[in-house]
Amino acid sequence: MLTSERLIDRTNVSIEEAASGHIVKDVFTTIKIGIVVSNLITAFAGAWLALYFTGQSALTELLQLVLVLSGTAMVIAGGCALNNYIDRDIDPIMERTHGRPSATGRLTGKTILALGFAFAIAGLVLLFAASSSAAVFGLAGLFTYVLIYTMWLKRAHTINTIVGSFAGAVPPLIGWAAIDPSLNSPIPWILFLIMFIWQPPHFLALAIKRVEEYRSAGIPMLPVVAGFAITKRQMIVYVAVLLPVSLLLYSLGAFYLVAAFLMGSAWLAYAVYGLFAKDTVAWSRVMFVISLNYLTLLFFVMVLSTFI
């Protein structure tokens, strides 16, 4: 049998372990680890394609890869934490965000602000170690996301989605710039365009799904201001434009072209179906999932094509 002292010690250890796990979870939630990971996929693709098109080896540029991926992850994490700090007043209103540590108070504003600056500065230092071009793109994305998008346009105008897309489209450029700082090739700019055009239909699908929450929080997302019909038509335009833009990477070969065409066509068909869907919110949920799968698979196919 356990003595009372041992039982108390074991209980204290369990409480400390639980508290430690809770803090780690809160930090991961604050830095939006899912967004960090998804953006790392595109940053890695940018770096990998730079290696492929410039004829360099991943082994000889391994340090660059480590620096750019870790730096990108930290800059994005810092930006997300600063976003949470700024949005502490509206996050408790929305069901999607009311459980965030910044909204519940599990992490104080000072802690979140410190996390944001620490991650962002450390990330920029790592990117600068990779290349000054990578650091410039990282800083531009951070500035756009935190100051222009979060602090200003998110609460002011429906154009917020477009401006936010600039920041979200930067990771592939950062990845490429770490390997080829000159960025003379059109490939990284095509990657940027793909990411930029992909984001509006992705986030507008979320905005339709959460339209009443955005309305309650006073966020002028397009579905709140203009309604579902106009939002659906704009989403179709973006997906329709994205299809031929994705095919501009024809130098990756037939496998990529066929895969990109099929995936883009399928997404476009479902976007058009939204005009006739009886349950718009249910359609938007599927549209959101399709957008995530499309982006992940498209960038995976880009990398895979370099081996075929």
Coordinates of C-alpha atoms in Angstrom, one line a residue:
M1 CA 0.0 0.0 0.0
L2 CA 1.1 3.6 -0.7
T3 CA 1.8 5.7 2.3
S4 CA 0.0 9.0 2.6
E5 CA 3.3 10.9 1.8
R6 CA 3.8 8.8 -1.4
L7 CA 0.2 9.3 -2.4
I8 CA 0.4 13.1 -1.9
D9 CA 3.7 13.1 -3.9
R10 CA 2.2 11.1 -6.7
T11 CA -0.9 13.4 -6.8
N12 CA 1.3 16.5 -6.9
V13 CA 3.3 15.0 -9.8
S14 CA 0.1 14.2 -11.7
I15 CA -1.2 17.7 -11.2
E16 CA 2.1 19.2 -12.3
E17 CA 2.1 17.0 -15.4
A18 CA -1.5 17.9 -16.2
A19 CA -0.8 21.6 -15.8
S20 CA 2.3 21.3 -18.0
G21 CA 0.3 19.5 -20.7
H22 CA -2.4 22.2 -20.4
I23 CA 0.1 25.0 -21.0
V24 CA 1.6 23.3 -24.0
K25 CA -1.9 22.8 -25.5
D26 CA -2.7 26.5 -24.8
V27 CA 0.5 27.6 -26.5
F28 CA -0.2 25.4 -29.5
T29 CA -3.7 26.8 -29.7
T30 CA -2.4 30.4 -29.5
I31 CA 0.1 30.0 -32.2
K32 CA -2.5 28.1 -34.4
I33 CA -0.4 25.0 -34.9
G34 CA -2.6 23.8 -37.7
I35 CA -2.0 27.0 -39.7
V36 CA 1.7 26.7 -39.0
V37 CA 1.9 23.1 -40.3
S38 CA -0.2 23.8 -43.5
N39 CA 2.0 26.8 -44.3
L40 CA 5.1 24.8 -43.8
I41 CA 3.9 22.5 -46.5
T42 CA 3.9 25.3 -49.0
A43 CA 7.2 26.8 -47.8
F44 CA 8.8 23.4 -48.2
A45 CA 7.4 23.0 -51.7
G46 CA 8.8 26.4 -52.6
A47 CA 12.3 25.5 -51.3
W48 CA 12.2 22.0 -52.9
L49 CA 11.2 23.4 -56.3
A50 CA 14.0 25.9 -56.0
L51 CA 16.4 23.1 -55.5
Y52 CA 14.9 21.2 -58.4
F53 CA 14.9 24.0 -60.9
T54 CA 18.3 25.4 -59.9
G55 CA 19.9 21.9 -60.0
Q56 CA 21.0 22.0 -56.3
S57 CA 21.0 19.1 -53.9
A58 CA 18.9 18.9 -50.7
L59 CA 21.9 17.4 -48.9
T60 CA 24.2 20.3 -49.7
E61 CA 21.5 22.8 -48.8
L62 CA 20.2 20.9 -45.7
L63 CA 21.1 23.8 -43.4
Q64 CA 19.2 26.2 -45.6
L65 CA 16.2 24.0 -45.5
V66 CA 16.3 23.7 -41.7
L67 CA 16.7 27.4 -41.3
V68 CA 13.9 28.4 -43.6
L69 CA 11.4 25.9 -42.3
S70 CA 12.1 26.6 -38.7
G71 CA 12.2 30.4 -39.3
T72 CA 8.9 30.3 -41.3
A73 CA 7.2 28.2 -38.6
M74 CA 8.2 30.7 -35.9
V75 CA 7.2 33.8 -37.9
I76 CA 3.8 32.3 -38.6
A77 CA 3.4 31.3 -35.0
G78 CA 4.3 34.8 -33.9
G79 CA 1.9 36.4 -36.3
C80 CA -0.9 34.0 -35.1
A81 CA -0.2 34.8 -31.5
L82 CA -0.3 38.5 -32.2
N83 CA -3.5 38.0 -34.0
N84 CA -5.0 36.3 -30.9
Y85 CA -3.8 39.2 -28.8
I86 CA -5.5 41.8 -31.0
D87 CA -8.7 39.8 -31.3
R88 CA -9.2 39.2 -27.5
D89 CA -12.3 41.4 -27.6
I90 CA -14.1 39.6 -30.4
D91 CA -13.0 36.0 -29.9
P92 CA -15.3 35.4 -26.9
I93 CA -18.3 36.3 -29.1
M94 CA -17.6 33.7 -31.8
E95 CA -18.2 30.0 -31.2
R96 CA -15.3 29.1 -33.4
T97 CA -12.9 31.1 -31.2
H98 CA -14.4 31.5 -27.8
G99 CA -12.3 28.6 -26.4
R100 CA -9.0 30.1 -27.3
P101 CA -6.7 30.8 -24.3
S102 CA -6.7 34.4 -25.2
A103 CA -10.5 34.5 -25.0
T104 CA -10.9 32.5 -21.8
G105 CA -8.1 34.2 -20.0
R106 CA -6.1 31.0 -19.5
L107 CA -3.2 33.0 -20.9
T108 CA -2.9 36.6 -20.1
G109 CA -2.6 39.3 -22.7
K110 CA 1.0 40.1 -21.7
T111 CA 1.9 36.4 -22.1
I112 CA 0.4 36.2 -25.5
L113 CA 2.0 39.4 -26.6
A114 CA 5.4 38.2 -25.4
L115 CA 4.9 34.9 -27.2
G116 CA 4.0 36.7 -30.4
F117 CA 7.0 38.9 -30.4
A118 CA 9.4 36.2 -29.2
F119 CA 8.4 33.8 -32.0
A120 CA 8.3 36.5 -34.7
I121 CA 11.7 37.9 -33.9
A122 CA 13.4 34.5 -33.5
G123 CA 11.8 33.5 -36.8
L124 CA 13.0 36.5 -38.6
V125 CA 16.5 36.0 -37.3
L126 CA 16.5 32.4 -38.6
L127 CA 15.2 33.5 -42.0
F128 CA 17.9 36.2 -42.2
A129 CA 20.4 33.4 -41.5
A130 CA 19.0 31.6 -44.5
S131 CA 19.0 34.6 -46.8
S132 CA 18.1 38.3 -46.5
S133 CA 15.4 37.8 -49.2
A134 CA 13.7 35.2 -47.2
A135 CA 13.7 37.5 -44.2
V136 CA 12.3 40.4 -46.2
F137 CA 9.4 38.2 -47.4
G138 CA 8.8 36.9 -43.9
L139 CA 8.7 40.5 -42.5
A140 CA 6.4 41.6 -45.3
G141 CA 4.0 38.8 -44.6
L142 CA 4.1 39.4 -40.9
F143 CA 3.5 43.1 -41.3
T144 CA 0.6 42.6 -43.7
Y145 CA -1.1 39.9 -41.5
V146 CA -0.8 41.6 -38.2
L147 CA -1.0 45.4 -38.9
I148 CA -2.9 45.8 -42.2
Y149 CA -5.2 42.7 -41.9
T150 CA -5.8 42.1 -38.3
M151 CA -5.6 45.5 -36.8
W152 CA -7.3 47.4 -39.6
L153 CA -9.1 45.8 -42.6
K154 CA -10.5 42.7 -40.8
R155 CA -12.9 45.0 -38.9
A156 CA -13.3 47.7 -41.6
H157 CA -14.0 46.2 -45.1
T158 CA -14.8 43.1 -47.0
I159 CA -11.5 43.5 -48.8
N160 CA -9.9 42.0 -45.7
T161 CA -10.0 38.6 -47.3
I162 CA -8.0 39.8 -50.3
V163 CA -5.4 41.6 -48.2
G164 CA -5.0 38.6 -45.9
S165 CA -4.3 36.5 -48.9
F166 CA -1.2 38.5 -49.6
A167 CA 0.3 37.4 -46.2
G168 CA -0.9 33.8 -46.7
A169 CA 0.7 33.5 -50.1
V170 CA 4.2 34.4 -48.9
P171 CA 5.5 31.1 -47.5
P172 CA 6.4 29.5 -50.9
L173 CA 8.3 32.7 -51.7
I174 CA 10.2 32.5 -48.4
G175 CA 11.1 28.8 -49.1
W176 CA 12.3 29.6 -52.6
A177 CA 14.3 32.7 -51.5
A178 CA 16.3 30.6 -49.0
I179 CA 17.6 28.5 -51.8
D180 CA 17.6 31.1 -54.7
P181 CA 17.6 34.6 -53.2
S182 CA 17.5 36.2 -56.7
L183 CA 14.0 34.8 -57.4
N184 CA 14.6 35.4 -61.2
S185 CA 12.5 32.3 -62.1
P186 CA 8.8 32.7 -62.7
I187 CA 8.1 29.6 -60.7
P188 CA 8.0 31.1 -57.2
W189 CA 5.7 33.9 -58.4
I190 CA 3.4 31.3 -59.9
L191 CA 3.4 29.6 -56.5
F192 CA 2.5 32.9 -54.9
L193 CA -0.3 33.4 -57.3
I194 CA -1.7 29.9 -56.6
M195 CA -1.7 30.6 -52.9
F196 CA -3.1 34.1 -53.3
I197 CA -6.0 33.0 -55.5
W198 CA -6.8 29.9 -53.4
Q199 CA -7.3 31.7 -50.2
P200 CA -10.5 33.8 -50.9
P201 CA -12.7 30.8 -51.8
H202 CA -11.3 28.9 -48.9
F203 CA -12.0 31.7 -46.3
L204 CA -15.3 32.7 -47.9
A205 CA -16.5 29.1 -47.4
L206 CA -15.6 29.5 -43.7
A207 CA -17.3 32.9 -43.6
I208 CA -20.5 31.4 -45.0
K209 CA -20.4 28.5 -42.5
R210 CA -19.9 31.0 -39.6
V211 CA -21.8 33.9 -41.0
E212 CA -23.9 34.6 -37.9
E213 CA -20.8 34.5 -35.7
Y214 CA -19.1 37.1 -37.9
R215 CA -22.2 39.2 -37.9
S216 CA -22.4 39.1 -34.1
A217 CA -18.8 40.1 -33.8
G218 CA -19.2 42.9 -36.3
I219 CA -16.7 41.5 -38.8
P220 CA -17.6 42.7 -42.3
M221 CA -17.0 39.4 -44.2
L222 CA -18.5 39.3 -47.7
P223 CA -21.4 36.9 -46.8
V224 CA -22.4 39.3 -43.9
V225 CA -22.3 42.4 -46.1
A226 CA -23.4 41.2 -49.5
G227 CA -25.2 37.9 -48.9
F228 CA -24.6 34.3 -50.0
A229 CA -25.4 34.8 -53.7
I230 CA -22.7 37.3 -54.5
T231 CA -20.3 35.4 -52.3
K232 CA -20.9 32.2 -54.2
R233 CA -20.4 33.9 -57.6
Q234 CA -17.1 35.4 -56.4
M235 CA -15.9 32.0 -55.1
I236 CA -16.6 30.5 -58.5
V237 CA -14.6 33.2 -60.2
Y238 CA -11.6 32.6 -57.9
V239 CA -11.7 28.8 -58.4
A240 CA -12.1 29.2 -62.2
V241 CA -9.1 31.5 -62.4
L242 CA -7.0 29.2 -60.1
L243 CA -7.4 26.3 -62.5
P244 CA -5.4 27.7 -65.4
V245 CA -3.0 29.5 -63.1
S246 CA -2.1 26.1 -61.5
L247 CA -1.4 24.8 -65.0
L248 CA 1.3 27.4 -65.5
L249 CA 3.7 25.0 -63.8
Y250 CA 3.7 22.9 -66.9
S251 CA 7.4 22.4 -66.6
L252 CA 6.7 19.9 -63.8
G253 CA 5.5 17.5 -66.5
A254 CA 2.4 15.6 -67.6
F255 CA 1.7 14.0 -64.2
Y256 CA 1.4 17.3 -62.5
L257 CA -0.7 18.8 -65.3
V258 CA -3.2 16.0 -65.3
A259 CA -3.5 15.9 -61.5
A260 CA -3.8 19.7 -61.2
F261 CA -6.4 19.8 -64.0
L262 CA -8.5 17.0 -62.5
M263 CA -8.4 18.5 -59.0
G264 CA -9.1 22.0 -60.1
S265 CA -12.0 20.9 -62.3
A266 CA -13.5 18.9 -59.5
W267 CA -13.3 21.9 -57.1
L268 CA -14.8 24.2 -59.8
A269 CA -17.6 21.8 -60.4
Y270 CA -18.5 21.7 -56.7
A271 CA -18.2 25.5 -56.6
V272 CA -20.7 25.8 -59.4
Y273 CA -23.0 23.3 -57.7
G274 CA -23.3 25.8 -54.9
L275 CA -25.5 28.0 -57.1
F276 CA -28.1 25.2 -57.0
A277 CA -27.5 23.8 -53.5
K278 CA -30.6 24.1 -51.3
D279 CA -28.5 24.2 -48.0
T280 CA -25.8 26.8 -48.5
V281 CA -24.3 26.3 -45.1
A282 CA -23.9 22.6 -45.6
W283 CA -22.4 23.2 -49.1
S284 CA -19.9 25.7 -47.6
R285 CA -18.8 23.0 -45.1
V286 CA -17.9 20.6 -47.9
M287 CA -16.4 23.5 -49.9
F288 CA -14.1 24.4 -47.0
V289 CA -12.9 20.8 -46.7
I290 CA -12.3 20.5 -50.4
S291 CA -10.2 23.6 -50.4
L292 CA -7.9 22.3 -47.7
N293 CA -7.5 18.9 -49.5
Y294 CA -7.0 20.6 -52.8
L295 CA -4.1 22.8 -51.5
T296 CA -2.4 19.9 -49.6
L297 CA -2.6 17.5 -52.6
L298 CA -1.6 20.1 -55.2
F299 CA 1.6 21.0 -53.3
F300 CA 2.3 17.3 -52.6
V301 CA 1.9 16.6 -56.4
M302 CA 4.3 19.4 -57.1
V303 CA 7.0 17.8 -55.0
L304 CA 6.2 14.3 -56.2
S305 CA 6.5 15.4 -59.8
T306 CA 10.2 16.2 -59.3
F307 CA 10.8 12.4 -58.8
I308 CA 8.8 11.3 -61.9

